mmCIF file with all atom_site columns, C-alpha atoms in Angstrom:
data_model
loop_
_atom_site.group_PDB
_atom_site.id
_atom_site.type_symbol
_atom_site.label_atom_id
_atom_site.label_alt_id
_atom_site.label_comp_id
_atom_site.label_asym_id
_atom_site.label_entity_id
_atom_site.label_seq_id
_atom_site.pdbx_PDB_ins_code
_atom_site.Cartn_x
_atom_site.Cartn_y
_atom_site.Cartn_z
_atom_site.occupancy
_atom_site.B_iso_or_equiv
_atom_site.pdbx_formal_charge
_atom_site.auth_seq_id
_atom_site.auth_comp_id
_atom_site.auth_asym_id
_atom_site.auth_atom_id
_atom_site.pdbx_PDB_model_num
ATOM 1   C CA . UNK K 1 1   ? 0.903   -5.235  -2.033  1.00 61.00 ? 1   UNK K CA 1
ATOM 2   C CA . UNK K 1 2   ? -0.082  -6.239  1.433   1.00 55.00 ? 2   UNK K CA 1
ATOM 3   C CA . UNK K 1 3   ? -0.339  -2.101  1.959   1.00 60.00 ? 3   UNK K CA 1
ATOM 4   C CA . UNK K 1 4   ? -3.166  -2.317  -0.512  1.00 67.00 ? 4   UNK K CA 1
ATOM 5   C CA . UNK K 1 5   ? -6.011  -1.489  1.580   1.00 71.00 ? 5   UNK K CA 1
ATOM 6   C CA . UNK K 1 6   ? -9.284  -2.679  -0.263  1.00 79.00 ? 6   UNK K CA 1
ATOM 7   C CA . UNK K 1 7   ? -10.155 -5.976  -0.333  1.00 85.00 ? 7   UNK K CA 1
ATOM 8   C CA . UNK K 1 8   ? -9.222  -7.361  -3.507  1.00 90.00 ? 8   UNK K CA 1
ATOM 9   C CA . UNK K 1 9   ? -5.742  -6.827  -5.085  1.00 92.00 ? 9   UNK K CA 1
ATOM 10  C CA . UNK K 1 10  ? -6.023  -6.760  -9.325  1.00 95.00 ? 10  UNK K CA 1
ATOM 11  C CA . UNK K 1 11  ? -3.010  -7.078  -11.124 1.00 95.00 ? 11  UNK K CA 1
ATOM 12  C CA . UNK K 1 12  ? -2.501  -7.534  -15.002 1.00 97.00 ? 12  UNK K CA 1
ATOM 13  C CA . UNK K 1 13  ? 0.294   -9.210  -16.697 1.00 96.00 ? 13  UNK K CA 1
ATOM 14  C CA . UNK K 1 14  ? 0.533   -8.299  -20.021 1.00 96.00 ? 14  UNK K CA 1
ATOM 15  C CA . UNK K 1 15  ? 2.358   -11.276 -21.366 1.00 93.00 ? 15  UNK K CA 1
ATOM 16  C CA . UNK K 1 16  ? 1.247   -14.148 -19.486 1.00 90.00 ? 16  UNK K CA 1
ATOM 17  C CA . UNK K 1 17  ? 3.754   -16.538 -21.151 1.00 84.00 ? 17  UNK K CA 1
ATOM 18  C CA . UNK K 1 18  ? 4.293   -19.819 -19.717 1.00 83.00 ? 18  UNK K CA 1
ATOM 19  C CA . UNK K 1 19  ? 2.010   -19.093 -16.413 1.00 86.00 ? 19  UNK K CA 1
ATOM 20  C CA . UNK K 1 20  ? 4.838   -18.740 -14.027 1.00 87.00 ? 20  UNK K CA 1
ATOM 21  C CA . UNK K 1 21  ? 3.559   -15.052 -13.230 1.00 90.00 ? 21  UNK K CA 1
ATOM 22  C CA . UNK K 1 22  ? 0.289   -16.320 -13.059 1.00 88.00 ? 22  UNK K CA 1
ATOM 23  C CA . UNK K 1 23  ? 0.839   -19.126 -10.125 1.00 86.00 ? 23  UNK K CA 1
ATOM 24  C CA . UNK K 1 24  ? 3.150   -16.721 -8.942  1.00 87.00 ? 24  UNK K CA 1
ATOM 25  C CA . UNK K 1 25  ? -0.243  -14.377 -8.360  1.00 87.00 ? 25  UNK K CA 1
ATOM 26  C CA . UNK K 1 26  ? -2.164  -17.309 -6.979  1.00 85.00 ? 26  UNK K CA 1
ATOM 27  C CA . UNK K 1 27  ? -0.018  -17.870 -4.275  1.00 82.00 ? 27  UNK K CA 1
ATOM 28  C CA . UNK K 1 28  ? -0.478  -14.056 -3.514  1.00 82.00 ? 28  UNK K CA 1
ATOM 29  C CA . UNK K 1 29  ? -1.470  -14.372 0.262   1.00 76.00 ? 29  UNK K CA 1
ATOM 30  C CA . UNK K 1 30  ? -0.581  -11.385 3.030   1.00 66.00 ? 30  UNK K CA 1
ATOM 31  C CA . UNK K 1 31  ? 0.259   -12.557 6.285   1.00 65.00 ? 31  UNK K CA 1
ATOM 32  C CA . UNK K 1 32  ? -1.291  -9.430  7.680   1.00 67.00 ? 32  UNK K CA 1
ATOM 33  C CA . UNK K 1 33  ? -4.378  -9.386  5.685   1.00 75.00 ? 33  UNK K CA 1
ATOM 34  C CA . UNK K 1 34  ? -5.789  -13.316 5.447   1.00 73.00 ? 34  UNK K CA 1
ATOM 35  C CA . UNK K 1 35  ? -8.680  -12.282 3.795   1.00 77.00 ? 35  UNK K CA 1
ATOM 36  C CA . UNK K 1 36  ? -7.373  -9.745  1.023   1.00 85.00 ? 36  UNK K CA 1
ATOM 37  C CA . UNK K 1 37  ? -7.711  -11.639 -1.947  1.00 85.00 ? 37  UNK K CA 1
ATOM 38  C CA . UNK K 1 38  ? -5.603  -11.262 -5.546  1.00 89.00 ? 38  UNK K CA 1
ATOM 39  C CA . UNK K 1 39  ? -7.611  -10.954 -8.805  1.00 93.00 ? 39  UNK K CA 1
ATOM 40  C CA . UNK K 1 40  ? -5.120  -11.569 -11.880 1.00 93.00 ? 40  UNK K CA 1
ATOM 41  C CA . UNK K 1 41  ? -5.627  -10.740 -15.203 1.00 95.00 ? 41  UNK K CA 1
ATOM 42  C CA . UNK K 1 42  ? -3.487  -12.231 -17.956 1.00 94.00 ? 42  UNK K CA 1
ATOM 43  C CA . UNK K 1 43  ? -3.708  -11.411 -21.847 1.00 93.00 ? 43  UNK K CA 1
ATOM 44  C CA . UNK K 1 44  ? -1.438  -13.391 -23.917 1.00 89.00 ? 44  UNK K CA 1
ATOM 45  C CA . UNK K 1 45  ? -2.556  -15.051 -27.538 1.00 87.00 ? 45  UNK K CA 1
ATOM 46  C CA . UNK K 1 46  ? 0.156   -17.919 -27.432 1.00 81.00 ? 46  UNK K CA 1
ATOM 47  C CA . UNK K 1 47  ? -2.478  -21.229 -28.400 1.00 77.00 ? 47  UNK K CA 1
ATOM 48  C CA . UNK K 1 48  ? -0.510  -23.438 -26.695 1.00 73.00 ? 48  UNK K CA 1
ATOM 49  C CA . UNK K 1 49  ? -2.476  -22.622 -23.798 1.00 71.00 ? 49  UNK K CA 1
ATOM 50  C CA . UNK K 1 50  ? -5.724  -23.025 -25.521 1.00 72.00 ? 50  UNK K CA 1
ATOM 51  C CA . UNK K 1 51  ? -7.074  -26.234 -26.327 1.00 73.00 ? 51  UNK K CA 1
ATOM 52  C CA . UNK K 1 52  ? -10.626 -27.335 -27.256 1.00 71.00 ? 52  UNK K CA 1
ATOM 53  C CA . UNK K 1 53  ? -12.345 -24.008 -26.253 1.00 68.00 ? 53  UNK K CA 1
ATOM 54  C CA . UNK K 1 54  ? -10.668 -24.336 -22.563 1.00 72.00 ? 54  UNK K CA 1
ATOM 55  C CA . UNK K 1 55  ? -8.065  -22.525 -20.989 1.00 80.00 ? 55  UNK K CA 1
ATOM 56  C CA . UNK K 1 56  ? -4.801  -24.440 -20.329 1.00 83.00 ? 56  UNK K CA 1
ATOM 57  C CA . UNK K 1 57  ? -4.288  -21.143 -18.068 1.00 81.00 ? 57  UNK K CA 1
ATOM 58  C CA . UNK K 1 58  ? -7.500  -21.804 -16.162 1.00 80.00 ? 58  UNK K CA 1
ATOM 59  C CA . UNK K 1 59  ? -7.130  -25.420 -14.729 1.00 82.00 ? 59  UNK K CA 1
ATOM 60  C CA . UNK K 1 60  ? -3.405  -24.094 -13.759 1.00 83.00 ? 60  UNK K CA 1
ATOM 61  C CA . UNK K 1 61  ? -5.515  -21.442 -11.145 1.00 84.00 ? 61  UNK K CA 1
ATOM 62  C CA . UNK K 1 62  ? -7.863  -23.491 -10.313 1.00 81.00 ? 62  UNK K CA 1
ATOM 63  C CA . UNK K 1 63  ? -6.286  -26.481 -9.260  1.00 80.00 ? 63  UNK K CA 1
ATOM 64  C CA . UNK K 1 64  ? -3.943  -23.907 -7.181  1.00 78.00 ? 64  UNK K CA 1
ATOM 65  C CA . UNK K 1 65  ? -6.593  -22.733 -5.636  1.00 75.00 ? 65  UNK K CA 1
ATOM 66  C CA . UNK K 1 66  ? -8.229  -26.267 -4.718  1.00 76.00 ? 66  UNK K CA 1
ATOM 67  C CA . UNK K 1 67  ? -4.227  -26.319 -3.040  1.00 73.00 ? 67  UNK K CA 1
ATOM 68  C CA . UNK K 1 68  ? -4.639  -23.142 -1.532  1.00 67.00 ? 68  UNK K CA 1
ATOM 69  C CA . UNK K 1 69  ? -8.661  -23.965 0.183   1.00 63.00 ? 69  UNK K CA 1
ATOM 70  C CA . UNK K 1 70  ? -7.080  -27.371 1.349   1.00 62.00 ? 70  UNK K CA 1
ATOM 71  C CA . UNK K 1 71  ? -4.414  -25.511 3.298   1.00 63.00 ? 71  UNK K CA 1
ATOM 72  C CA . UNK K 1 72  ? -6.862  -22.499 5.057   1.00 56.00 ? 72  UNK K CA 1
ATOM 73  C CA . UNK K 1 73  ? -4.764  -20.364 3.683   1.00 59.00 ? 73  UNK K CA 1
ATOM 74  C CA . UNK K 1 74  ? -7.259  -17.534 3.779   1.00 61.00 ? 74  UNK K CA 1
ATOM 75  C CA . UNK K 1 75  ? -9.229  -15.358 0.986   1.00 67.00 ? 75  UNK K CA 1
ATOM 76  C CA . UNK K 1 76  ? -9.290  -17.864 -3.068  1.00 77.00 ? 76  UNK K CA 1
ATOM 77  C CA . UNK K 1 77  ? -7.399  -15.715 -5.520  1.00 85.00 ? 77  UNK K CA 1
ATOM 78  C CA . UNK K 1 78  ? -8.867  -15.326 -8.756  1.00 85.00 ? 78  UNK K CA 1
ATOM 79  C CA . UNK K 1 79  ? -7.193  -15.691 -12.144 1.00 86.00 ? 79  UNK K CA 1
ATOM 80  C CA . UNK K 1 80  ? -8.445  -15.003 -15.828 1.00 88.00 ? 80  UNK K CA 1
ATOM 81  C CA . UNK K 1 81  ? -6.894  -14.774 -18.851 1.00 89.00 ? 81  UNK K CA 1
ATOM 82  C CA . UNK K 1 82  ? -7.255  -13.569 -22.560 1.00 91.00 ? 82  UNK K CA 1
ATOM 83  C CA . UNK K 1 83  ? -6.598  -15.108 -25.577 1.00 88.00 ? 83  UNK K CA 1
ATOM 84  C CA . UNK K 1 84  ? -5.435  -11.691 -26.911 1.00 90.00 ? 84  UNK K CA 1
ATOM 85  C CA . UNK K 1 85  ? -2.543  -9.502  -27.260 1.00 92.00 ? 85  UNK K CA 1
ATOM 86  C CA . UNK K 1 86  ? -2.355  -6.702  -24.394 1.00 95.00 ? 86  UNK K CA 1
ATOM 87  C CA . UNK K 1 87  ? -2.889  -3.967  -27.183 1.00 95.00 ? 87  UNK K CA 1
ATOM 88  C CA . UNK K 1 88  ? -5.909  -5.688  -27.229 1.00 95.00 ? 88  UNK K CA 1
ATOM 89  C CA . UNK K 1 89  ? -6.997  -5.607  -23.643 1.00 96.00 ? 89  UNK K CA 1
ATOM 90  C CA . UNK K 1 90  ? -9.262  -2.563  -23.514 1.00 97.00 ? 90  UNK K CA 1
ATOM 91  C CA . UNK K 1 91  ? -11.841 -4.502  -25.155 1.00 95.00 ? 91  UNK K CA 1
ATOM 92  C CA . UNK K 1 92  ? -12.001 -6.960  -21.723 1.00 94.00 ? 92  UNK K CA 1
ATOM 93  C CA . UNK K 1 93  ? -14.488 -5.949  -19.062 1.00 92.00 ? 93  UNK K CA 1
ATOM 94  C CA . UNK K 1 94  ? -11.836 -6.404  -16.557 1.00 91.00 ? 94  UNK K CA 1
ATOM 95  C CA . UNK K 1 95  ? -9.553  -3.764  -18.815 1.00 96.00 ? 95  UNK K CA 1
ATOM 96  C CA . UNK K 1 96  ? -13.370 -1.442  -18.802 1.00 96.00 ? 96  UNK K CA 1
ATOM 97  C CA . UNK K 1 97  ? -14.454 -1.681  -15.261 1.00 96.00 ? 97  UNK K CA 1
ATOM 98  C CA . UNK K 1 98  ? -10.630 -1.142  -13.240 1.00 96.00 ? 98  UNK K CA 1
ATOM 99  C CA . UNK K 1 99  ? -9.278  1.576   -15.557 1.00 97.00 ? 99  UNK K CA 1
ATOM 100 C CA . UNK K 1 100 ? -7.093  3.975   -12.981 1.00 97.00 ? 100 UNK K CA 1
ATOM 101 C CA . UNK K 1 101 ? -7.842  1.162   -10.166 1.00 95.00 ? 101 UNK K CA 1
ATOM 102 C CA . UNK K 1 102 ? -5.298  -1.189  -10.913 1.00 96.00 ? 102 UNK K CA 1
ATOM 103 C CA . UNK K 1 103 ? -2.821  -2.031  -8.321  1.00 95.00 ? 103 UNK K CA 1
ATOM 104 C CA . UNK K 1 104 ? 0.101   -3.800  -10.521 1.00 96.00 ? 104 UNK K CA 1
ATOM 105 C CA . UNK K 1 105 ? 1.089   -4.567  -13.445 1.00 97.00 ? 105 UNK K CA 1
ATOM 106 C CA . UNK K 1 106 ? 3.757   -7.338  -13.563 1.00 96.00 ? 106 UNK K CA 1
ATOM 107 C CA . UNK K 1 107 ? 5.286   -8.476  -16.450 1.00 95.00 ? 107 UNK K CA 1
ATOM 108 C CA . UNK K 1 108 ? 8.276   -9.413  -19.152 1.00 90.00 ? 108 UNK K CA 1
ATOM 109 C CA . UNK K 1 109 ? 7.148   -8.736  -22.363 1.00 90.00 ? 109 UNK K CA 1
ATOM 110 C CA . UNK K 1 110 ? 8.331   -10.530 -25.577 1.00 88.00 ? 110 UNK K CA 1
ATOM 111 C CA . UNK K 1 111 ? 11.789  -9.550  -26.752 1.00 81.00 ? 111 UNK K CA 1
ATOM 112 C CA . UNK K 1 112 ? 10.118  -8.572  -29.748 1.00 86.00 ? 112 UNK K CA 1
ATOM 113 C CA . UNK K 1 113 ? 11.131  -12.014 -32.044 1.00 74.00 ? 113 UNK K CA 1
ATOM 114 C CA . UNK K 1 114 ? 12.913  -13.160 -29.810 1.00 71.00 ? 114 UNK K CA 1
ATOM 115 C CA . UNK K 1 115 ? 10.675  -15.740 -27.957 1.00 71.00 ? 115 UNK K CA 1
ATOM 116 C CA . UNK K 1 116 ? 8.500   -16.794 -30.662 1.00 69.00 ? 116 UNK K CA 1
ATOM 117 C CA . UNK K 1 117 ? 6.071   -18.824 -28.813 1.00 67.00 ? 117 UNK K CA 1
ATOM 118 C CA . UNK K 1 118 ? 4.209   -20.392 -31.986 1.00 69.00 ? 118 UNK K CA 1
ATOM 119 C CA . UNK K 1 119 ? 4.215   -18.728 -35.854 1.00 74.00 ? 119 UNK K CA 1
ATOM 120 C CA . UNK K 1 120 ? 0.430   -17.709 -34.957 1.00 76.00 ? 120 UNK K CA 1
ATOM 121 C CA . UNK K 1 121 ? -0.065  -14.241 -36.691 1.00 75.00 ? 121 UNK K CA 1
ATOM 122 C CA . UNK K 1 122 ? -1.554  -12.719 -33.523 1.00 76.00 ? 122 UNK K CA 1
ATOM 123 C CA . UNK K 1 123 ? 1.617   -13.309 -31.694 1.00 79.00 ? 123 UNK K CA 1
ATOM 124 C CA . UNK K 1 124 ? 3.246   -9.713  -31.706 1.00 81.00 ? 124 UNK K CA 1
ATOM 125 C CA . UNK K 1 125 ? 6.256   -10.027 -33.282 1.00 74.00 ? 125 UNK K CA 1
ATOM 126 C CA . UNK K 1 126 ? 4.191   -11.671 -36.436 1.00 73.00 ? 126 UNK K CA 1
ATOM 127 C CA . UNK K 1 127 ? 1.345   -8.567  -36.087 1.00 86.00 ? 127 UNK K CA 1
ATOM 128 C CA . UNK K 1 128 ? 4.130   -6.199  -36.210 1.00 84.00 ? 128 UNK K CA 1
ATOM 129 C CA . UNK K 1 129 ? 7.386   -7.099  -38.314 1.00 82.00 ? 129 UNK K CA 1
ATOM 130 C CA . UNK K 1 130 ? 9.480   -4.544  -38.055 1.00 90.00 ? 130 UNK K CA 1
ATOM 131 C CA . UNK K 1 131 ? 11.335  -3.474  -34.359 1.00 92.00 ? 131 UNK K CA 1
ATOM 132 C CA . UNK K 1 132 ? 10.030  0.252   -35.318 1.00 94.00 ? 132 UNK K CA 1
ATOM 133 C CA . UNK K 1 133 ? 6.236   -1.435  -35.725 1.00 94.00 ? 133 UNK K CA 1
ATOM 134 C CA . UNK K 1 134 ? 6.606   -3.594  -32.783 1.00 92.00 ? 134 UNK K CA 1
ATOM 135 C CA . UNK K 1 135 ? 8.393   -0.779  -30.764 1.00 95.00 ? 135 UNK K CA 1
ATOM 136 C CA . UNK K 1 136 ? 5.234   1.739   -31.502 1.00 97.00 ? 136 UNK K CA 1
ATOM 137 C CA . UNK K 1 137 ? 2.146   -0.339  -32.287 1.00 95.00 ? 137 UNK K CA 1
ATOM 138 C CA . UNK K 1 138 ? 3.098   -3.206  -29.564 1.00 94.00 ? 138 UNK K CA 1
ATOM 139 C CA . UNK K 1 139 ? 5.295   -1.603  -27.229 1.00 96.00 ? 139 UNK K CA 1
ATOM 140 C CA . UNK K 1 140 ? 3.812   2.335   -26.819 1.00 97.00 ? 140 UNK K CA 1
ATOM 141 C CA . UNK K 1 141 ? 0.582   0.759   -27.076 1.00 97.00 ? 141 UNK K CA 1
ATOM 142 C CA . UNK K 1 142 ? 0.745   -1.730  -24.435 1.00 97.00 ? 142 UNK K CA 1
ATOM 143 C CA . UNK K 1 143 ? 3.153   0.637   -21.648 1.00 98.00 ? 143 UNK K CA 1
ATOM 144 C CA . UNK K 1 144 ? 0.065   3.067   -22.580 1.00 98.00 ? 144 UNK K CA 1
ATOM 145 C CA . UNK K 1 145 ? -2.549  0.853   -21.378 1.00 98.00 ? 145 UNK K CA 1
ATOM 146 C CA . UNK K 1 146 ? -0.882  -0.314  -18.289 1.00 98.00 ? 146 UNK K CA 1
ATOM 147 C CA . UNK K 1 147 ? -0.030  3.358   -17.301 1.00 98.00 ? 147 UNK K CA 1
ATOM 148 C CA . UNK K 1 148 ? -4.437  3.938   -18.418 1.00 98.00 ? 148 UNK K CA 1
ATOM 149 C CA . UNK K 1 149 ? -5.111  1.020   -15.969 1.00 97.00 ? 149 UNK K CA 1
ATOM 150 C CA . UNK K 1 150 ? -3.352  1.536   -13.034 1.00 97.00 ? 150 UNK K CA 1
ATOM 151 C CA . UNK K 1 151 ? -4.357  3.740   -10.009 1.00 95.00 ? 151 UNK K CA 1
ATOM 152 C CA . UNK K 1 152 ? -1.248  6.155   -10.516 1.00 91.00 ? 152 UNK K CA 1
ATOM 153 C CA . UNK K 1 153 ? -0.428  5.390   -6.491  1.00 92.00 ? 153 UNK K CA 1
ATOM 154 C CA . UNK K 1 154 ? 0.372   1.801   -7.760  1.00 93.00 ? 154 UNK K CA 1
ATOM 155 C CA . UNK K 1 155 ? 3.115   -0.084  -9.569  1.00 94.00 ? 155 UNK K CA 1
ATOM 156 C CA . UNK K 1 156 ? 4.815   -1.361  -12.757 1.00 97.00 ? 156 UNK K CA 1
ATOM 157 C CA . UNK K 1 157 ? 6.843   -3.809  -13.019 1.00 96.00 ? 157 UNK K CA 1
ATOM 158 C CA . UNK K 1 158 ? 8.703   -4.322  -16.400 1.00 96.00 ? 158 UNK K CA 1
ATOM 159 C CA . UNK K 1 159 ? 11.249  -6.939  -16.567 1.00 95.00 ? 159 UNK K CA 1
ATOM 160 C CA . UNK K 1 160 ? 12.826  -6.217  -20.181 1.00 94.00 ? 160 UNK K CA 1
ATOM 161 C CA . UNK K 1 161 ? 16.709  -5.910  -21.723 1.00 93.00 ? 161 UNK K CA 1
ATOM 162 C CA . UNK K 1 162 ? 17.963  -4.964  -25.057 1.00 93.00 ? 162 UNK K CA 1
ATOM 163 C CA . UNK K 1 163 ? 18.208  -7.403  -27.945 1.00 89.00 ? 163 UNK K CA 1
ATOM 164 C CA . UNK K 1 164 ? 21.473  -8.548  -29.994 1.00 89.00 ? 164 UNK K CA 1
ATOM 165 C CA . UNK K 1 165 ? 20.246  -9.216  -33.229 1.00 84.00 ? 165 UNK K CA 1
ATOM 166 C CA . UNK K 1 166 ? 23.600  -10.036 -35.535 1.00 87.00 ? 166 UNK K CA 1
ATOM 167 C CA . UNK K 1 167 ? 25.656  -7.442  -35.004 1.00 91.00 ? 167 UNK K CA 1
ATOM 168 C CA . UNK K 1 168 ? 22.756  -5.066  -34.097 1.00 90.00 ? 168 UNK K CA 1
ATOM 169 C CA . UNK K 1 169 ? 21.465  -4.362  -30.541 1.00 92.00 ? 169 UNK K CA 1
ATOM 170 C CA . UNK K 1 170 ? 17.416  -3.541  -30.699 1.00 92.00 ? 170 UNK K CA 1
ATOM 171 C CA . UNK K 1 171 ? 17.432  -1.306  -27.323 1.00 96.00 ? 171 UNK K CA 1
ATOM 172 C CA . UNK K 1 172 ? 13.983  -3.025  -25.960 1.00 95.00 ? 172 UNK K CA 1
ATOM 173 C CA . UNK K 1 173 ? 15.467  -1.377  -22.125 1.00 96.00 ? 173 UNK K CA 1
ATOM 174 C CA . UNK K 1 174 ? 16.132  2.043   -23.388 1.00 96.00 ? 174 UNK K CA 1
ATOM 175 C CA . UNK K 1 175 ? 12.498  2.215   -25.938 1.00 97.00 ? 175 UNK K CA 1
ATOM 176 C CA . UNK K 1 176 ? 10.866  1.323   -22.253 1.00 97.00 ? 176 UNK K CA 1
ATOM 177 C CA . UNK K 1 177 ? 12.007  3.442   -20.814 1.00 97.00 ? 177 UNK K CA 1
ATOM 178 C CA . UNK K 1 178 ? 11.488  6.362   -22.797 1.00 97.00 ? 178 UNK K CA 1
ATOM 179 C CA . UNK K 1 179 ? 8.109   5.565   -23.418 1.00 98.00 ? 179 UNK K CA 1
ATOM 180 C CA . UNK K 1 180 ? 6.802   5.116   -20.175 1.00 97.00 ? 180 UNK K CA 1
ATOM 181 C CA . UNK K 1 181 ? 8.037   8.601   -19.329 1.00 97.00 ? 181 UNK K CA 1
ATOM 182 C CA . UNK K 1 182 ? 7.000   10.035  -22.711 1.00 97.00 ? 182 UNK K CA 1
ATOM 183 C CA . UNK K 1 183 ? 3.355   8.608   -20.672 1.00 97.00 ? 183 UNK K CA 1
ATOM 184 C CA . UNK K 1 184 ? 3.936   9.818   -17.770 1.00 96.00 ? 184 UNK K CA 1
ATOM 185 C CA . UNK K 1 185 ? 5.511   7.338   -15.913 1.00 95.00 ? 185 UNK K CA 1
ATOM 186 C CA . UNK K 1 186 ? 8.033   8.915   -13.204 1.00 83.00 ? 186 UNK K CA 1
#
C-alpha cells in the first residue's frame, strides 16, 4: 500500500478473528513514507474478545502501538473494531464516512460452520443456518459491502477454500468468486 498516496491508509477486515490481521495492520509502516499512517477497521461479533464493556481487540493495538512510539518508527496506526457482523458494518461511521475511499480490504472469512468461535447467535453461521442462507445473506452481503467501500483503484483480499462437509463439498471458493463478479469485481 506504500503507493497509496494520501496520508492515512484504511483498511477493513471483515472477520477480525483472533487479531492476527489486526497486529498484522499495526505493524503497517512504509519505508518510503514514515509518516503515512494505517487506520484499521475490524467487525467481528466473536465475545471472546469482549469483556466488561472493553475491547480485548483494543489493548492488543494499543499496547502495539506504545511498541511501535518506543521504537520511532514513524506515523501511530490506528485500530478499531466492532462488535458486529460485517453485514452489519454500514451502520459504523467508519463504514458511512470512507464508502468508495477504502484502500483494502483484507480478510478470511468464516468457513461458514466451520470455525465456530462461540454458540453466540450473532456469530454467522448461527444467524444464518443453512450454506444457501449463509452463502446469500452473509456471504453476497458482506463481498457487497467491501466492493461499496472500497475506492474501485484499491484491493481485496479474500483468503477462502471450499468446505468438506461429510461427503459434501460446500464450494465457499467458487460462491466467492462468482459473487464478487456478479458485483462487479474484475
Amino acid at each position: 500500500l506504500s503507493h497509496v498516496d494520501a496520508e492515512t491508509v484504511r483498511v477493513w477486515d471483515p472477520s477480525s478473528g483472533w487479531a492476527g490481521r489486526l497486529l498484522g495492520a499495526m505493524a503497517y509502516g512504509p519505508l518510503t513514507k514514515p509518516n503515512q499512517r494505517l487506520e484499521y477497521y475490524g467487525t467481528d461479533p466473536n465475545p471472546a474478545f469482549y469483556k466488561a464493556g472493553a475491547s480485548v481487540y483494543r489493548v492488543i493495538a494499543d499496547r502495539y502501538n506504545g511498541i511501535r512510539a518506543k521504537q520511532l518508527y514513524g506515523a501511530i496506526n490506528a485500530g478499531t473494531v466492532y462488535q458486529l457482523g460485517s453485514e452489519d458494518f454500514p451502520q459504523t461511521p467508519a463504514y458511512q464516512q470512507y464508502v468508495g475511499k477504502g484502500d483494502l480490504v483484507f480478510t478470511s472469512p468464516p468457513y461458514f460452520n466451520r470455525e465456530a468461535y462461540s454458540d453466540d447467535p450473532n456469530q454467522s453461521y448461527k444467524k444464518f443456518a443453512s450454506y444457501d442462507v449463509w452463502r446469500d445473506q452473509f456471504l453476497r452481503v458482506t463481498l457487497q459491502h467491501t466492493f461499496d467501500w472500497l475506492n474501485h483503484e484499491r484491493y481485496l483480499l479474500w483468503n477462502i477454500a471450499d468446505l468438506k462437509v461429510g461427503k459434501k463439498y460446500l464450494p465457499l471458493e467458487q460462491d466467492s468468486m462468482r459473487i464478487a463478479q456478479d458485483i462487479g469485481y474484475v
